[in-house]
GROMACS .gro file of N, CA and C in nm:
model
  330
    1UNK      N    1   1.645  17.564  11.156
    1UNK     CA    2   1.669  17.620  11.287
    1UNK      C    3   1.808  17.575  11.334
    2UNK      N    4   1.881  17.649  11.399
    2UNK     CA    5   2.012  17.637  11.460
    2UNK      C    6   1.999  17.501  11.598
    3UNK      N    7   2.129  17.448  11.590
    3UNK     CA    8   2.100  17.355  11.694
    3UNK      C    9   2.094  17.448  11.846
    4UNK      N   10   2.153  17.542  11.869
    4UNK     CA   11   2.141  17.617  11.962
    4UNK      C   12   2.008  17.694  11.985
    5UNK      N   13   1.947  17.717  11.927
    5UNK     CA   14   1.778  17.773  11.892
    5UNK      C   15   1.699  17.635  11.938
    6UNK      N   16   1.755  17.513  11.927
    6UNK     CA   17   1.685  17.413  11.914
    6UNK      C   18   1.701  17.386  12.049
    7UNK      N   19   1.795  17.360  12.123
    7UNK     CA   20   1.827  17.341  12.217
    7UNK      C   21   1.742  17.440  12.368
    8UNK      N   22   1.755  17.575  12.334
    8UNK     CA   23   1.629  17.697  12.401
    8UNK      C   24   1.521  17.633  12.403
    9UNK      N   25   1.488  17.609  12.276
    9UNK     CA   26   1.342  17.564  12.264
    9UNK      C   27   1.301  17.436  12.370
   10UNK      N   28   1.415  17.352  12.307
   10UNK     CA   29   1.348  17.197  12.420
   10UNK      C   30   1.402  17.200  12.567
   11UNK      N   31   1.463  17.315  12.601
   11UNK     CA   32   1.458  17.377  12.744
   11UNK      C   33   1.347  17.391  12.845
   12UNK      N   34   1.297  17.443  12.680
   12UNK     CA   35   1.188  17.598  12.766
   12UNK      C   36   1.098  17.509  12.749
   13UNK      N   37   1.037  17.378  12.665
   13UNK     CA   38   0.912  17.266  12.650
   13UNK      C   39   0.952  17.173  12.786
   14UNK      N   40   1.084  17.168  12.843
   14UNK     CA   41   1.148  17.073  12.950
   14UNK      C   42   1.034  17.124  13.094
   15UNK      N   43   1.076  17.239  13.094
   15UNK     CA   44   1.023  17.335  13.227
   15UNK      C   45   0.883  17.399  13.226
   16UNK      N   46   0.799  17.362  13.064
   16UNK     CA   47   0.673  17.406  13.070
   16UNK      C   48   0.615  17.234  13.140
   17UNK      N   49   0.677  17.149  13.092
   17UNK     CA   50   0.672  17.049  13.101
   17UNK      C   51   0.626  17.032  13.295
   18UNK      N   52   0.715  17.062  13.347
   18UNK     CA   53   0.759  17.058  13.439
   18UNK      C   54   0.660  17.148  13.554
   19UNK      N   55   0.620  17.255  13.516
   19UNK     CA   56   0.620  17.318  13.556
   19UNK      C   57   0.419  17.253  13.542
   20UNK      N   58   0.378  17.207  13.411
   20UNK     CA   59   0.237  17.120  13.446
   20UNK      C   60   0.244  17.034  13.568
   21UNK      N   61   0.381  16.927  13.606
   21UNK     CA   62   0.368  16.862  13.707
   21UNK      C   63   0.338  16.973  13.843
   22UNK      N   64   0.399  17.029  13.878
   22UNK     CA   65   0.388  17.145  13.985
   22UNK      C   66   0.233  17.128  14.006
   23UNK      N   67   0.228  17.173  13.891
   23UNK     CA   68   0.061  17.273  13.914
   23UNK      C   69  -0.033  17.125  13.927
   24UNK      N   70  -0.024  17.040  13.862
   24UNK     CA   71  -0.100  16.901  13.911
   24UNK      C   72  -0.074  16.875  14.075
   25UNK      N   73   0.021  16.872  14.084
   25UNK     CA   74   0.125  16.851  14.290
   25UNK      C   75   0.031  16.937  14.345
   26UNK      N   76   0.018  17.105  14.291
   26UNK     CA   77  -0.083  17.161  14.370
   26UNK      C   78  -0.193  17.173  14.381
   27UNK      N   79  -0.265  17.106  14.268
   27UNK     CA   80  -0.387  17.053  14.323
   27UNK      C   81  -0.422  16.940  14.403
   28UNK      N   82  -0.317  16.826  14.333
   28UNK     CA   83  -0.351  16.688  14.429
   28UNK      C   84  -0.339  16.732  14.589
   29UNK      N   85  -0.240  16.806  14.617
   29UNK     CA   86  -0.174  16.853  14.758
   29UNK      C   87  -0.239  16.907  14.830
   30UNK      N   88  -0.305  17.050  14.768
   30UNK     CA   89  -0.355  17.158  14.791
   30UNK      C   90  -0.243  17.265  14.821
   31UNK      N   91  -0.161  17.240  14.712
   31UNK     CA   92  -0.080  17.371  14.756
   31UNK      C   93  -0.099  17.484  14.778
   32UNK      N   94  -0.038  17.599  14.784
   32UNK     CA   95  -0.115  17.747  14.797
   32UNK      C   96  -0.057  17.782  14.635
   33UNK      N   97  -0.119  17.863  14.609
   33UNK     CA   98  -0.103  17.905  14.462
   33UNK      C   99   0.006  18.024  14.492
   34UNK      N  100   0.063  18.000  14.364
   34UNK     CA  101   0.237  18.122  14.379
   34UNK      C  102   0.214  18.184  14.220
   35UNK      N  103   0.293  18.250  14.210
   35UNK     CA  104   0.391  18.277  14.083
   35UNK      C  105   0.456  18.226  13.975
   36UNK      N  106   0.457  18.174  13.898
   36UNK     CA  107   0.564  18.110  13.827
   36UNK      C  108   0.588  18.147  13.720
   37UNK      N  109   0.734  18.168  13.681
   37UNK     CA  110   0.788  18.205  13.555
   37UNK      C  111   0.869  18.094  13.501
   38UNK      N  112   0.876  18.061  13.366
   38UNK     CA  113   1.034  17.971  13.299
   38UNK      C  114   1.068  18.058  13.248
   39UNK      N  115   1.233  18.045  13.254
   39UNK     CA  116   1.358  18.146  13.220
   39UNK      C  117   1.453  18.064  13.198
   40UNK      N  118   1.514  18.134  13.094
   40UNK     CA  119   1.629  18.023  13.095
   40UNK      C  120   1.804  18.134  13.081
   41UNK      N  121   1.817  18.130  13.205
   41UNK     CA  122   1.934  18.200  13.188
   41UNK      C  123   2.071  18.179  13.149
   42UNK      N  124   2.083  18.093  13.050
   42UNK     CA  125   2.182  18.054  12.953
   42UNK      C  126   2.238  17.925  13.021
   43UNK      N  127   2.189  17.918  13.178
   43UNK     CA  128   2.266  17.762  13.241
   43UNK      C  129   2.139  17.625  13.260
   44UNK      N  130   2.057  17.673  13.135
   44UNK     CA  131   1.956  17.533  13.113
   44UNK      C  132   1.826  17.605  13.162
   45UNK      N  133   1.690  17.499  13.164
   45UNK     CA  134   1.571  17.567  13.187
   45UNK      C  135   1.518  17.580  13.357
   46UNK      N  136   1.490  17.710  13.377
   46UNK     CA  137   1.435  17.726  13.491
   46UNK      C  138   1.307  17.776  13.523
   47UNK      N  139   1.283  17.749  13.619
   47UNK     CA  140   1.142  17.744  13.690
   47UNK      C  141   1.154  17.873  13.810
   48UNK      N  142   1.124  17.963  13.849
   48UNK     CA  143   1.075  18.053  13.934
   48UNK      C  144   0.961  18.076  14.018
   49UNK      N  145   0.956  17.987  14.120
   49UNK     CA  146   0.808  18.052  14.198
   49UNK      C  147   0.820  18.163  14.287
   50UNK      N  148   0.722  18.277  14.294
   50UNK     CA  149   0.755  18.327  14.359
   50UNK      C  150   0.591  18.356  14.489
   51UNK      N  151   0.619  18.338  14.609
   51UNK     CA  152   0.535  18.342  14.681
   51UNK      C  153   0.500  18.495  14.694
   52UNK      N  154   0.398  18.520  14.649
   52UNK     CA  155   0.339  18.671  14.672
   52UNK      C  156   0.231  18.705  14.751
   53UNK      N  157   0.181  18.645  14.837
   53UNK     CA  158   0.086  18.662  14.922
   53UNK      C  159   0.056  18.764  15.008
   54UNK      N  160  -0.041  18.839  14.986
   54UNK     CA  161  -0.034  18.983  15.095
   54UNK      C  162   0.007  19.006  15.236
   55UNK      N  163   0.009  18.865  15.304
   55UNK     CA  164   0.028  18.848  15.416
   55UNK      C  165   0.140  18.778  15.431
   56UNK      N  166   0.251  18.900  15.500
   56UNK     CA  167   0.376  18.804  15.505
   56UNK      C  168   0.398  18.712  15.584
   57UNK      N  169   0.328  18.669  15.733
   57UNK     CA  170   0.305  18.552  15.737
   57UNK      C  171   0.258  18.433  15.641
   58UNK      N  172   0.131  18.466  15.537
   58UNK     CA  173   0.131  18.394  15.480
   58UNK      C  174   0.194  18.359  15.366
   59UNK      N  175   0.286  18.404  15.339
   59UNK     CA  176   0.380  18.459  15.208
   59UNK      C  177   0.525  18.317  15.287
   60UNK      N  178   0.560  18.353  15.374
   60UNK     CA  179   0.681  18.263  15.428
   60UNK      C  180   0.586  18.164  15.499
   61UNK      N  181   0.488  18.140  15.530
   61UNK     CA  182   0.402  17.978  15.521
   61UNK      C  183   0.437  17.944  15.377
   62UNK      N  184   0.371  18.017  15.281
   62UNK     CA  185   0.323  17.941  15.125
   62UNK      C  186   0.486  17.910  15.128
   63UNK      N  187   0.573  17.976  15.155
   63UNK     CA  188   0.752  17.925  15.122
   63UNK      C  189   0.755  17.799  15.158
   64UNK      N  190   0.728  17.815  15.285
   64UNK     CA  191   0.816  17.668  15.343
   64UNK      C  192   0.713  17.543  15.283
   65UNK      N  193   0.548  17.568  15.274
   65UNK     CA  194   0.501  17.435  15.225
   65UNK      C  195   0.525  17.380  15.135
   66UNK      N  196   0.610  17.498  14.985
   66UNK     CA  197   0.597  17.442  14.863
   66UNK      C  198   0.796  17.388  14.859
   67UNK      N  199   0.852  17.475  14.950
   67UNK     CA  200   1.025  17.396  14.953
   67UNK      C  201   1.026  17.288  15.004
   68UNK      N  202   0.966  17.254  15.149
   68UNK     CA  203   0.913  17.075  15.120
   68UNK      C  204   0.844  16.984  15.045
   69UNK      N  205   0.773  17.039  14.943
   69UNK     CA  206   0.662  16.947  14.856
   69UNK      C  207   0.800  16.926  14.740
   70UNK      N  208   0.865  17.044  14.708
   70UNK     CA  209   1.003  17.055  14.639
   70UNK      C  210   1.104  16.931  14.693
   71UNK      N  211   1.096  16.964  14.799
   71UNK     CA  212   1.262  16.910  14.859
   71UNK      C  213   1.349  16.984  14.829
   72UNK      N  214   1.368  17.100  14.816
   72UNK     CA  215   1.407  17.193  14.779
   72UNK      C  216   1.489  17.223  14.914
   73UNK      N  217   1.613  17.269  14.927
   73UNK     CA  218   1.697  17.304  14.980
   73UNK      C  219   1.742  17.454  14.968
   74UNK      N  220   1.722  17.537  15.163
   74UNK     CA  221   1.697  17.671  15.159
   74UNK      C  222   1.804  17.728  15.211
   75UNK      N  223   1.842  17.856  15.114
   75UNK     CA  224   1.955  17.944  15.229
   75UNK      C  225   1.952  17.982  15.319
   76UNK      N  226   2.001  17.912  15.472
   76UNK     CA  227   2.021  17.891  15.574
   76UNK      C  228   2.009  18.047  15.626
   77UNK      N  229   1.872  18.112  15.713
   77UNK     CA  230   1.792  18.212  15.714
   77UNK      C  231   1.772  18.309  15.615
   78UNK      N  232   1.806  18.304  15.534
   78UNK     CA  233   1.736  18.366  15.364
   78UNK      C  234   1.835  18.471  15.366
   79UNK      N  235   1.853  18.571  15.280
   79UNK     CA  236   1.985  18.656  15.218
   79UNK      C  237   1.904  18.794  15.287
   80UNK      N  238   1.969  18.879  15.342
   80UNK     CA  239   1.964  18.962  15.392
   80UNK      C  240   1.905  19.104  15.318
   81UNK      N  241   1.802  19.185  15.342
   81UNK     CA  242   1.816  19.267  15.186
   81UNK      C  243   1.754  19.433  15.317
   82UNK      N  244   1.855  19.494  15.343
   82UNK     CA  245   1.863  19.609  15.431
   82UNK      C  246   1.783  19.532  15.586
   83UNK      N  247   1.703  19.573  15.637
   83UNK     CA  248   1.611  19.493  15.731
   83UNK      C  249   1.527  19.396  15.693
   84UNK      N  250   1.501  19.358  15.547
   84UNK     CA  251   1.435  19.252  15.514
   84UNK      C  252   1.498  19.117  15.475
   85UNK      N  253   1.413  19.032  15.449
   85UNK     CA  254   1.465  18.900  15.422
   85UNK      C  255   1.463  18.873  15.307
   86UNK      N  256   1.512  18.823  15.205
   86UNK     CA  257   1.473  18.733  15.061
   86UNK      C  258   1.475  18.575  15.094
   87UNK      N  259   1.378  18.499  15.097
   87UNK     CA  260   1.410  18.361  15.124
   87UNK      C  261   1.425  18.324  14.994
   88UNK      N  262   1.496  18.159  14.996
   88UNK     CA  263   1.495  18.121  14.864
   88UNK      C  264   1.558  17.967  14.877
   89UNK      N  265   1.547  17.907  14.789
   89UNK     CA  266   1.559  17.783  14.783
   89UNK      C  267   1.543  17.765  14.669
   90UNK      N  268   1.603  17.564  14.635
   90UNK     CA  269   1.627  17.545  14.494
   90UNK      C  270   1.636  17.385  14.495
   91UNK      N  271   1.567  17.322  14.432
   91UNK     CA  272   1.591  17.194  14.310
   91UNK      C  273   1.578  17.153  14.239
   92UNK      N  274   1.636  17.062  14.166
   92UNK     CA  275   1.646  17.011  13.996
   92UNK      C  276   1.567  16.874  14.050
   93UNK      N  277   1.436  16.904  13.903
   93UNK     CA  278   1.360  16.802  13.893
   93UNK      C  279   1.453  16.694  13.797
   94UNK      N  280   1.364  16.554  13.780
   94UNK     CA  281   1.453  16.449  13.702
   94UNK      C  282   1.475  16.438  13.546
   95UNK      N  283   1.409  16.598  13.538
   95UNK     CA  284   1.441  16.630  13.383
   95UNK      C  285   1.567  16.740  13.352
   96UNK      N  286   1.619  16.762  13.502
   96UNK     CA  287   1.732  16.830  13.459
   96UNK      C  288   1.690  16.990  13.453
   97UNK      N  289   1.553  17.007  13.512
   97UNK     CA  290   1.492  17.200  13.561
   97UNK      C  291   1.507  17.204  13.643
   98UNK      N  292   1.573  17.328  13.667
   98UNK     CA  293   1.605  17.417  13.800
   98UNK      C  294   1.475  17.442  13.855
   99UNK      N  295   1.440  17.491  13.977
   99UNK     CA  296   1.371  17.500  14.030
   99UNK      C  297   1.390  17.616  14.148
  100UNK      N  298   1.355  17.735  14.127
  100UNK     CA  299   1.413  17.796  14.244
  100UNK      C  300   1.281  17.864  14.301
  101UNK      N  301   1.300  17.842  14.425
  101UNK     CA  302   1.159  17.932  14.498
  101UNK      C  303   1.160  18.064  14.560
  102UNK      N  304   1.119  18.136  14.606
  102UNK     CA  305   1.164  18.292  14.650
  102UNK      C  306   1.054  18.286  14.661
  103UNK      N  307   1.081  18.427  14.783
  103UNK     CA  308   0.955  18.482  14.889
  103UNK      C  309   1.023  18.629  14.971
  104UNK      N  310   1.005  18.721  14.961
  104UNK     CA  311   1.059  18.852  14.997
  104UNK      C  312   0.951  18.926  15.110
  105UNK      N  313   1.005  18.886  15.256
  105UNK     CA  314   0.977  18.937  15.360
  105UNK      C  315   1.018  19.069  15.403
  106UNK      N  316   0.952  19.234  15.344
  106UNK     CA  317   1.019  19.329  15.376
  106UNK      C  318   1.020  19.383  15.515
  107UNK      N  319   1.127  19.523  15.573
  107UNK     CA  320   1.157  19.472  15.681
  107UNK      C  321   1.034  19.577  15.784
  108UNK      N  322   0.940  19.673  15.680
  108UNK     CA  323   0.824  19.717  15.786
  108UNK      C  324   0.684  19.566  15.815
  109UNK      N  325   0.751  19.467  15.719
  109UNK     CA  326   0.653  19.329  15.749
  109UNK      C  327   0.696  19.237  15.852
  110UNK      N  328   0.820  19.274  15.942
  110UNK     CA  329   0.877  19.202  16.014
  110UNK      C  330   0.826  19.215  16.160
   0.00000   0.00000   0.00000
């Protein structure tokens, strides 16, 4: 195997890794249950939650409980997307995974 093949690989075991702690946090916690994908978009391994909850109140609750359980740091009122919102936020656990959270408030949910 290529060291670069090798390198993907113990990325993507970094953030599965990682991504077991999460899901342990949300049980010990009681987090709300999300989304999650690992991706690794060529700048190391990442983590994706995405809050999908039918209720966009409860959709930007499940945001903000799991960007504080994160410590996760949010774009200062979320990115604009026509009348809706995209929230989002992001941090690197101590293994060096990204961590980014998202939650898409559209704007007939406002």
């Amino acid at each position: 195997m290529s060291d670069a093949l090798d390198e993907r690989h113990g990325s993507q075991q970094r953030a599965y890794a990682t991504l077991g702690r999460l899901l342990e946090l949300a049980d010990t916690e009681q987090l709300p249950a999300i989304s999650w994908t690992i991706t690794d978009g060529g700048s190391g391994p990442t983590l994706v939650g995405e809050c999908v909850a039918t209720d966009p109140v409860q959709r930007r609750d499940d945001f903000e409980v799991w960007r504080r359980a994160l410590g996760a740091e949010a774009w200062p009122g979320g990115l604009r997307r026509g009348k809706g919102v995209h929230l989002h936020a992001s941090a690197i656990d101590e293994k060096g995974v990204s961590i980014s959270l998202t939650a898409d408030i559209l704007a007939e949910e406002i």
